[in-house]
C-alpha cells in the first residue's frame, strides 16, 4: 500500500531534550515536505526537499533541522525543543513538486513540549 | 504576498443539505488551487484541484470553480452526508513553485 509513515504518532517530552520525528514514503517520490498545523493558522511549511541531499527552508524553519540522505526518508529534528513547538506535524511527499503531482500526507505526529 | 482566506467554522448542516465553503485568495500570477480534506485522526487528502482560470475541479460530489475575476475557489456539494464531516482546507500553489499555502481550515459537521 502506498503511504507516508510518520513515527511517533504522539510524543510528550520536556524542553531541551532532542527528538526526531521520522518520515518514510514507499512511493519513490522525489519531493518531501514537513508542515506544522496550529489552530487558527492552518498548515505552515517548515522544510522541504526536492531530492536526495537537497533541502530548503519553508516559512517557519526556526528551531528545526532536516536531512535527506535517502530518497524514502525525511526526518525532522528538534535539537532543543521548546513549548512553542507544541503542534501537530505532517510529512508529505509527491512524485515531483508542482501542481500536477498531488502531495500525499502522513497521519500526523502530535508533539507536546512541556 | 500569497495567502488564502477561508470562512470560519464550524459549519453545521443536516444530512442532504447544500454545502458552500467560501475560499478567496491573493496571489501574483496564476496559481493552482486545491481543496484538501482532513478526517479525524488522519492526514490531509487531496479532494480536488484546478490549475487555470474557469477550470472546475470535482470529486465525490464536491465541486469548485477557479474564478479569477473574484479570486475565489468556493467548495460546494449538493447533498452532504454524515461521512462528509471533516476539516476542509483551501490551498494555493503559486505559479512555477512547489509550495502549498493553506488557509486556516473549516470544520464541517453533518448531523443525521
PDB file of C-alpha atoms in Angstrom:
ATOM      1  CA  UNK A   1       0.000   0.000   0.000  1.00  0.00           C
ATOM      2  CA  UNK A   2       1.293   3.424  -0.992  1.00  0.00           C
ATOM      3  CA  UNK A   3       1.758   5.518   2.093  1.00  0.00           C
ATOM      4  CA  UNK A   4       3.657   8.105   4.074  1.00  0.00           C
ATOM      5  CA  UNK A   5       4.519   6.814   7.539  1.00  0.00           C
ATOM      6  CA  UNK A   6       5.371   9.032  10.474  1.00  0.00           C
ATOM      7  CA  UNK A   7       6.676   7.974  13.849  1.00  0.00           C
ATOM      8  CA  UNK A   8       5.881   8.502  16.609  1.00  0.00           C
ATOM      9  CA  UNK A   9       2.213   9.420  16.324  1.00  0.00           C
ATOM     10  CA  UNK A  10       2.205  11.023  19.754  1.00  0.00           C
ATOM     11  CA  UNK A  11       5.008  12.284  21.973  1.00  0.00           C
ATOM     12  CA  UNK A  12       5.118  14.214  25.228  1.00  0.00           C
ATOM     13  CA  UNK A  13       8.571  15.425  26.175  1.00  0.00           C
ATOM     14  CA  UNK A  14      10.368  18.198  28.018  1.00  0.00           C
ATOM     15  CA  UNK A  15      12.097  21.375  26.944  1.00  0.00           C
ATOM     16  CA  UNK A  16      15.608  20.877  25.628  1.00  0.00           C
ATOM     17  CA  UNK A  17      15.513  17.116  25.071  1.00  0.00           C
ATOM     18  CA  UNK A  18      16.460  16.426  21.469  1.00  0.00           C
ATOM     19  CA  UNK A  19      13.921  14.490  19.464  1.00  0.00           C
ATOM     20  CA  UNK A  20      13.482  13.169  15.942  1.00  0.00           C
ATOM     21  CA  UNK A  21      10.253  12.528  14.086  1.00  0.00           C
ATOM     22  CA  UNK A  22      10.763  10.060  11.263  1.00  0.00           C
ATOM     23  CA  UNK A  23       9.001  10.148   7.910  1.00  0.00           C
ATOM     24  CA  UNK A  24       9.204   7.423   5.316  1.00  0.00           C
ATOM     25  CA  UNK A  25       7.444   7.009   1.965  1.00  0.00           C
ATOM     26  CA  UNK A  26       7.273   3.922  -0.230  1.00  0.00           C
ATOM     27  CA  UNK A  27       6.235   5.592  -3.483  1.00  0.00           C
ATOM     28  CA  UNK A  28       9.686   6.542  -4.794  1.00  0.00           C
ATOM     29  CA  UNK A  29       8.718  10.200  -4.530  1.00  0.00           C
ATOM     30  CA  UNK A  30      11.278  12.908  -5.198  1.00  0.00           C
ATOM     31  CA  UNK A  31       9.629  15.703  -3.221  1.00  0.00           C
ATOM     32  CA  UNK A  32       9.072  15.635   0.538  1.00  0.00           C
ATOM     33  CA  UNK A  33       7.966  18.306   2.967  1.00  0.00           C
ATOM     34  CA  UNK A  34       7.196  18.958   6.631  1.00  0.00           C
ATOM     35  CA  UNK A  35       4.299  21.078   7.900  1.00  0.00           C
ATOM     36  CA  UNK A  36       3.019  22.073  11.278  1.00  0.00           C
ATOM     37  CA  UNK A  37      -0.673  22.606  11.942  1.00  0.00           C
ATOM     38  CA  UNK A  38      -1.815  25.046  14.605  1.00  0.00           C
ATOM     39  CA  UNK A  39      -5.330  26.225  15.457  1.00  0.00           C
ATOM     40  CA  UNK A  40      -6.306  29.301  13.514  1.00  0.00           C
ATOM     41  CA  UNK A  41      -3.160  29.158  11.386  1.00  0.00           C
ATOM     42  CA  UNK A  42      -3.737  26.188   9.106  1.00  0.00           C
ATOM     43  CA  UNK A  43      -0.676  24.309   7.881  1.00  0.00           C
ATOM     44  CA  UNK A  44       2.647  26.064   7.530  1.00  0.00           C
ATOM     45  CA  UNK A  45       5.644  24.605   5.757  1.00  0.00           C
ATOM     46  CA  UNK A  46       8.760  24.013   7.843  1.00  0.00           C
ATOM     47  CA  UNK A  47      11.230  22.492   5.361  1.00  0.00           C
ATOM     48  CA  UNK A  48      11.062  20.754   2.042  1.00  0.00           C
ATOM     49  CA  UNK A  49      13.309  18.629  -0.137  1.00  0.00           C
ATOM     50  CA  UNK A  50      13.258  18.393  -3.920  1.00  0.00           C
ATOM     51  CA  UNK A  51      15.535  15.355  -3.981  1.00  0.00           C
ATOM     52  CA  UNK A  52      18.232  13.490  -2.095  1.00  0.00           C
ATOM     53  CA  UNK A  53      20.715  15.853  -0.442  1.00  0.00           C
ATOM     54  CA  UNK A  54      18.642  18.899  -1.465  1.00  0.00           C
ATOM     55  CA  UNK A  55      16.702  20.648   1.294  1.00  0.00           C
ATOM     56  CA  UNK A  56      15.381  24.171   1.724  1.00  0.00           C
ATOM     57  CA  UNK A  57      13.596  26.288   4.293  1.00  0.00           C
ATOM     58  CA  UNK A  58       9.869  26.807   4.285  1.00  0.00           C
ATOM     59  CA  UNK A  59       8.003  29.523   6.133  1.00  0.00           C
ATOM     60  CA  UNK A  60       8.757  28.502   9.726  1.00  0.00           C
ATOM     61  CA  UNK A  61      12.149  26.722   9.834  1.00  0.00           C
ATOM     62  CA  UNK A  62      13.464  28.184  13.105  1.00  0.00           C
ATOM     63  CA  UNK A  63      14.231  25.524  15.684  1.00  0.00           C
ATOM     64  CA  UNK A  64      14.084  22.623  13.220  1.00  0.00           C
ATOM     65  CA  UNK A  65      16.546  20.642  11.136  1.00  0.00           C
ATOM     66  CA  UNK A  66      16.022  18.058   8.422  1.00  0.00           C
ATOM     67  CA  UNK A  67      18.135  15.702   6.371  1.00  0.00           C
ATOM     68  CA  UNK A  68      17.573  13.787   3.143  1.00  0.00           C
ATOM     69  CA  UNK A  69      20.242  11.122   2.865  1.00  0.00           C
ATOM     70  CA  UNK A  70      17.950   8.619   1.143  1.00  0.00           C
ATOM     71  CA  UNK A  71      15.012   9.217  -1.153  1.00  0.00           C
ATOM     72  CA  UNK A  72      12.475   7.477   1.078  1.00  0.00           C
ATOM     73  CA  UNK A  73      13.298   9.141   4.422  1.00  0.00           C
ATOM     74  CA  UNK A  74      12.996  12.731   5.580  1.00  0.00           C
ATOM     75  CA  UNK A  75      13.385  13.034   9.363  1.00  0.00           C
ATOM     76  CA  UNK A  76      12.513  16.192  11.272  1.00  0.00           C
ATOM     77  CA  UNK A  77      14.897  17.019  14.096  1.00  0.00           C
ATOM     78  CA  UNK A  78      14.251  19.284  17.053  1.00  0.00           C
ATOM     79  CA  UNK A  79      17.659  19.830  18.631  1.00  0.00           C
ATOM     80  CA  UNK A  80      16.377  21.726  21.657  1.00  0.00           C
ATOM     81  CA  UNK A  81      12.579  21.631  21.708  1.00  0.00           C
ATOM     82  CA  UNK A  82      10.647  24.460  23.304  1.00  0.00           C
ATOM     83  CA  UNK A  83       6.963  24.751  24.290  1.00  0.00           C
ATOM     84  CA  UNK A  84       6.155  26.891  21.222  1.00  0.00           C
ATOM     85  CA  UNK A  85       6.939  23.830  19.105  1.00  0.00           C
ATOM     86  CA  UNK A  86       3.974  22.010  20.603  1.00  0.00           C
ATOM     87  CA  UNK A  87       1.933  21.263  17.498  1.00  0.00           C
ATOM     88  CA  UNK A  88       0.583  18.690  15.074  1.00  0.00           C
ATOM     89  CA  UNK A  89       3.185  17.829  12.436  1.00  0.00           C
ATOM     90  CA  UNK A  90       2.619  16.381   8.989  1.00  0.00           C
ATOM     91  CA  UNK A  91       5.033  14.934   6.492  1.00  0.00           C
ATOM     92  CA  UNK A  92       4.052  14.908   2.814  1.00  0.00           C
ATOM     93  CA  UNK A  93       5.551  13.608  -0.405  1.00  0.00           C
ATOM     94  CA  UNK A  94       4.888  13.826  -4.121  1.00  0.00           C
ATOM     95  CA  UNK A  95       6.368  12.341  -7.272  1.00  0.00           C
ATOM     96  CA  UNK A  96       7.833  15.724  -8.068  1.00  0.00           C
ATOM     97  CA  UNK A  97       6.945  19.207  -6.997  1.00  0.00           C
ATOM     98  CA  UNK A  98       4.268  21.198  -8.740  1.00  0.00           C
ATOM     99  CA  UNK A  99       0.508  21.283  -9.107  1.00  0.00           C
ATOM    100  CA  UNK A 100       0.158  18.244 -11.358  1.00  0.00           C
ATOM    101  CA  UNK A 101       1.547  15.871  -8.733  1.00  0.00           C
ATOM    102  CA  UNK A 102      -0.635  15.730  -5.615  1.00  0.00           C
ATOM    103  CA  UNK A 103       1.036  15.648  -2.240  1.00  0.00           C
ATOM    104  CA  UNK A 104       0.374  12.577  -0.083  1.00  0.00           C
ATOM    105  CA  UNK A 105       0.236  13.233   3.645  1.00  0.00           C
ATOM    106  CA  UNK A 106       1.099  11.080   6.633  1.00  0.00           C
ATOM    107  CA  UNK A 107      -1.360  10.715   9.511  1.00  0.00           C
ATOM    108  CA  UNK A 108       0.429  13.260  11.676  1.00  0.00           C
ATOM    109  CA  UNK A 109       2.547  13.421  14.809  1.00  0.00           C
ATOM    110  CA  UNK A 110       1.236  15.269  17.826  1.00  0.00           C
ATOM    111  CA  UNK A 111       4.095  16.737  19.852  1.00  0.00           C
ATOM    112  CA  UNK A 112       3.692  18.241  23.309  1.00  0.00           C
ATOM    113  CA  UNK A 113       6.738  20.027  24.724  1.00  0.00           C
ATOM    114  CA  UNK A 114       6.440  20.734  28.444  1.00  0.00           C
TER     115      UNK A 114
ATOM    116  CA  UNK B   1       2.129  38.193  -0.987  1.00  0.00           C
ATOM    117  CA  UNK B   2       0.284  34.935  -1.401  1.00  0.00           C
ATOM    118  CA  UNK B   3      -2.476  33.994   1.009  1.00  0.00           C
ATOM    119  CA  UNK B   4      -5.730  32.074   1.350  1.00  0.00           C
ATOM    120  CA  UNK B   5      -8.782  33.134   3.343  1.00  0.00           C
ATOM    121  CA  UNK B   6     -11.492  30.657   4.311  1.00  0.00           C
ATOM    122  CA  UNK B   7     -14.741  31.117   6.113  1.00  0.00           C
ATOM    123  CA  UNK B   8     -14.540  30.300   9.791  1.00  0.00           C
ATOM    124  CA  UNK B   9     -16.331  27.276  11.048  1.00  0.00           C
ATOM    125  CA  UNK B  10     -17.761  25.189  12.241  1.00  0.00           C
ATOM    126  CA  UNK B  11     -20.325  24.773   9.523  1.00  0.00           C
ATOM    127  CA  UNK B  12     -23.183  22.692  10.870  1.00  0.00           C
ATOM    128  CA  UNK B  13     -25.648  21.090   8.458  1.00  0.00           C
ATOM    129  CA  UNK B  14     -28.280  18.424   8.367  1.00  0.00           C
ATOM    130  CA  UNK B  15     -27.801  15.465   6.084  1.00  0.00           C
ATOM    131  CA  UNK B  16     -28.780  16.183   2.443  1.00  0.00           C
ATOM    132  CA  UNK B  17     -28.352  19.942   2.876  1.00  0.00           C
ATOM    133  CA  UNK B  18     -26.454  22.054   0.352  1.00  0.00           C
ATOM    134  CA  UNK B  19     -22.898  22.957   1.279  1.00  0.00           C
ATOM    135  CA  UNK B  20     -20.833  26.002   0.419  1.00  0.00           C
ATOM    136  CA  UNK B  21     -17.460  26.755   1.988  1.00  0.00           C
ATOM    137  CA  UNK B  22     -16.035  30.052   0.807  1.00  0.00           C
ATOM    138  CA  UNK B  23     -12.400  30.466  -0.169  1.00  0.00           C
ATOM    139  CA  UNK B  24     -10.712  33.543  -1.601  1.00  0.00           C
ATOM    140  CA  UNK B  25      -7.071  34.009  -2.403  1.00  0.00           C
ATOM    141  CA  UNK B  26      -4.403  36.602  -3.013  1.00  0.00           C
ATOM    142  CA  UNK B  27      -1.605  35.689  -5.376  1.00  0.00           C
ATOM    143  CA  UNK B  28       0.644  37.097  -8.024  1.00  0.00           C
ATOM    144  CA  UNK B  29       0.400  35.477 -11.415  1.00  0.00           C
ATOM    145  CA  UNK B  30      -1.636  32.352 -11.972  1.00  0.00           C
ATOM    146  CA  UNK B  31      -1.656  29.965  -9.038  1.00  0.00           C
ATOM    147  CA  UNK B  32      -3.109  26.488  -8.927  1.00  0.00           C
ATOM    148  CA  UNK B  33      -5.909  25.977  -6.385  1.00  0.00           C
ATOM    149  CA  UNK B  34      -6.752  22.991  -4.217  1.00  0.00           C
ATOM    150  CA  UNK B  35      -9.182  21.674  -1.659  1.00  0.00           C
ATOM    151  CA  UNK B  36      -7.879  19.158   0.865  1.00  0.00           C
ATOM    152  CA  UNK B  37      -9.955  17.224   3.392  1.00  0.00           C
ATOM    153  CA  UNK B  38      -8.814  16.009   6.796  1.00  0.00           C
ATOM    154  CA  UNK B  39     -10.879  13.310   8.503  1.00  0.00           C
ATOM    155  CA  UNK B  40     -10.485  12.896  12.277  1.00  0.00           C
ATOM    156  CA  UNK B  41      -7.110  11.447  13.229  1.00  0.00           C
ATOM    157  CA  UNK B  42      -5.855  11.367   9.666  1.00  0.00           C
ATOM    158  CA  UNK B  43      -3.633  13.354   7.368  1.00  0.00           C
ATOM    159  CA  UNK B  44      -4.844  15.579   4.567  1.00  0.00           C
ATOM    160  CA  UNK B  45      -6.159  14.103   1.349  1.00  0.00           C
ATOM    161  CA  UNK B  46      -6.463  15.951  -1.920  1.00  0.00           C
ATOM    162  CA  UNK B  47     -10.154  16.397  -2.692  1.00  0.00           C
ATOM    163  CA  UNK B  48      -9.981  18.372  -5.934  1.00  0.00           C
ATOM    164  CA  UNK B  49      -7.893  20.914  -7.774  1.00  0.00           C
ATOM    165  CA  UNK B  50      -7.938  23.435 -10.616  1.00  0.00           C
ATOM    166  CA  UNK B  51      -4.854  24.678 -12.396  1.00  0.00           C
ATOM    167  CA  UNK B  52      -6.201  27.543 -14.506  1.00  0.00           C
ATOM    168  CA  UNK B  53      -8.971  30.106 -14.584  1.00  0.00           C
ATOM    169  CA  UNK B  54     -12.502  28.777 -15.204  1.00  0.00           C
ATOM    170  CA  UNK B  55     -11.421  25.194 -14.543  1.00  0.00           C
ATOM    171  CA  UNK B  56     -13.825  23.193 -12.409  1.00  0.00           C
ATOM    172  CA  UNK B  57     -12.428  20.580 -10.068  1.00  0.00           C
ATOM    173  CA  UNK B  58     -14.759  17.833  -8.929  1.00  0.00           C
ATOM    174  CA  UNK B  59     -14.614  14.671  -6.840  1.00  0.00           C
ATOM    175  CA  UNK B  60     -17.014  12.650  -4.656  1.00  0.00           C
ATOM    176  CA  UNK B  61     -19.864  15.074  -5.391  1.00  0.00           C
ATOM    177  CA  UNK B  62     -17.821  18.134  -4.406  1.00  0.00           C
ATOM    178  CA  UNK B  63     -17.104  20.898  -6.918  1.00  0.00           C
ATOM    179  CA  UNK B  64     -15.139  24.132  -7.019  1.00  0.00           C
ATOM    180  CA  UNK B  65     -14.603  26.566  -9.880  1.00  0.00           C
ATOM    181  CA  UNK B  66     -11.478  28.696 -10.293  1.00  0.00           C
ATOM    182  CA  UNK B  67     -12.811  32.242 -10.596  1.00  0.00           C
ATOM    183  CA  UNK B  68     -10.021  34.636 -11.410  1.00  0.00           C
ATOM    184  CA  UNK B  69     -12.276  37.703 -11.599  1.00  0.00           C
ATOM    185  CA  UNK B  70     -13.368  37.233  -7.979  1.00  0.00           C
ATOM    186  CA  UNK B  71     -10.182  35.420  -6.844  1.00  0.00           C
ATOM    187  CA  UNK B  72     -12.338  32.670  -5.389  1.00  0.00           C
ATOM    188  CA  UNK B  73     -12.497  28.889  -5.268  1.00  0.00           C
ATOM    189  CA  UNK B  74     -15.622  28.079  -3.254  1.00  0.00           C
ATOM    190  CA  UNK B  75     -16.330  24.448  -2.393  1.00  0.00           C
ATOM    191  CA  UNK B  76     -19.866  23.161  -2.996  1.00  0.00           C
ATOM    192  CA  UNK B  77     -21.785  19.938  -2.620  1.00  0.00           C
ATOM    193  CA  UNK B  78     -25.423  19.466  -3.420  1.00  0.00           C
ATOM    194  CA  UNK B  79     -26.291  16.961  -0.689  1.00  0.00           C
ATOM    195  CA  UNK B  80     -23.946  16.339   2.216  1.00  0.00           C
ATOM    196  CA  UNK B  81     -23.691  13.115   4.181  1.00  0.00           C
ATOM    197  CA  UNK B  82     -22.678  12.433   7.763  1.00  0.00           C
ATOM    198  CA  UNK B  83     -19.495  10.878   6.377  1.00  0.00           C
ATOM    199  CA  UNK B  84     -18.507  14.278   4.927  1.00  0.00           C
ATOM    200  CA  UNK B  85     -17.858  15.592   8.446  1.00  0.00           C
ATOM    201  CA  UNK B  86     -14.236  16.701   8.403  1.00  0.00           C
ATOM    202  CA  UNK B  87     -11.998  19.747   8.218  1.00  0.00           C
ATOM    203  CA  UNK B  88     -11.636  21.248   4.734  1.00  0.00           C
ATOM    204  CA  UNK B  89      -8.581  23.250   3.700  1.00  0.00           C
ATOM    205  CA  UNK B  90      -8.328  25.536   0.715  1.00  0.00           C
ATOM    206  CA  UNK B  91      -4.792  25.940  -0.636  1.00  0.00           C
ATOM    207  CA  UNK B  92      -2.911  27.569  -3.452  1.00  0.00           C
ATOM    208  CA  UNK B  93       0.362  26.836  -5.190  1.00  0.00           C
ATOM    209  CA  UNK B  94       1.947  29.912  -6.773  1.00  0.00           C
ATOM    210  CA  UNK B  95       2.859  29.562 -10.413  1.00  0.00           C
ATOM    211  CA  UNK B  96       6.133  27.785 -11.065  1.00  0.00           C
ATOM    212  CA  UNK B  97       6.693  26.823  -7.435  1.00  0.00           C
ATOM    213  CA  UNK B  98       6.215  23.668  -5.384  1.00  0.00           C
ATOM    214  CA  UNK B  99       4.962  25.468  -2.311  1.00  0.00           C
ATOM    215  CA  UNK B 100       1.461  24.875  -0.937  1.00  0.00           C
ATOM    216  CA  UNK B 101      -0.072  27.755   1.023  1.00  0.00           C
ATOM    217  CA  UNK B 102      -3.020  26.723   3.149  1.00  0.00           C
ATOM    218  CA  UNK B 103      -6.000  28.504   4.574  1.00  0.00           C
ATOM    219  CA  UNK B 104      -6.897  28.025   8.227  1.00  0.00           C
ATOM    220  CA  UNK B 105      -9.384  25.238   7.579  1.00  0.00           C
ATOM    221  CA  UNK B 106     -13.167  24.980   8.003  1.00  0.00           C
ATOM    222  CA  UNK B 107     -14.732  22.283  10.125  1.00  0.00           C
ATOM    223  CA  UNK B 108     -17.893  20.744   8.686  1.00  0.00           C
ATOM    224  CA  UNK B 109     -20.266  18.869  10.951  1.00  0.00           C
ATOM    225  CA  UNK B 110     -23.160  16.991   9.360  1.00  0.00           C
ATOM    226  CA  UNK B 111     -25.932  15.620  11.552  1.00  0.00           C
ATOM    227  CA  UNK B 112     -28.423  12.896  10.610  1.00  0.00           C
TER     228      UNK B 112
END
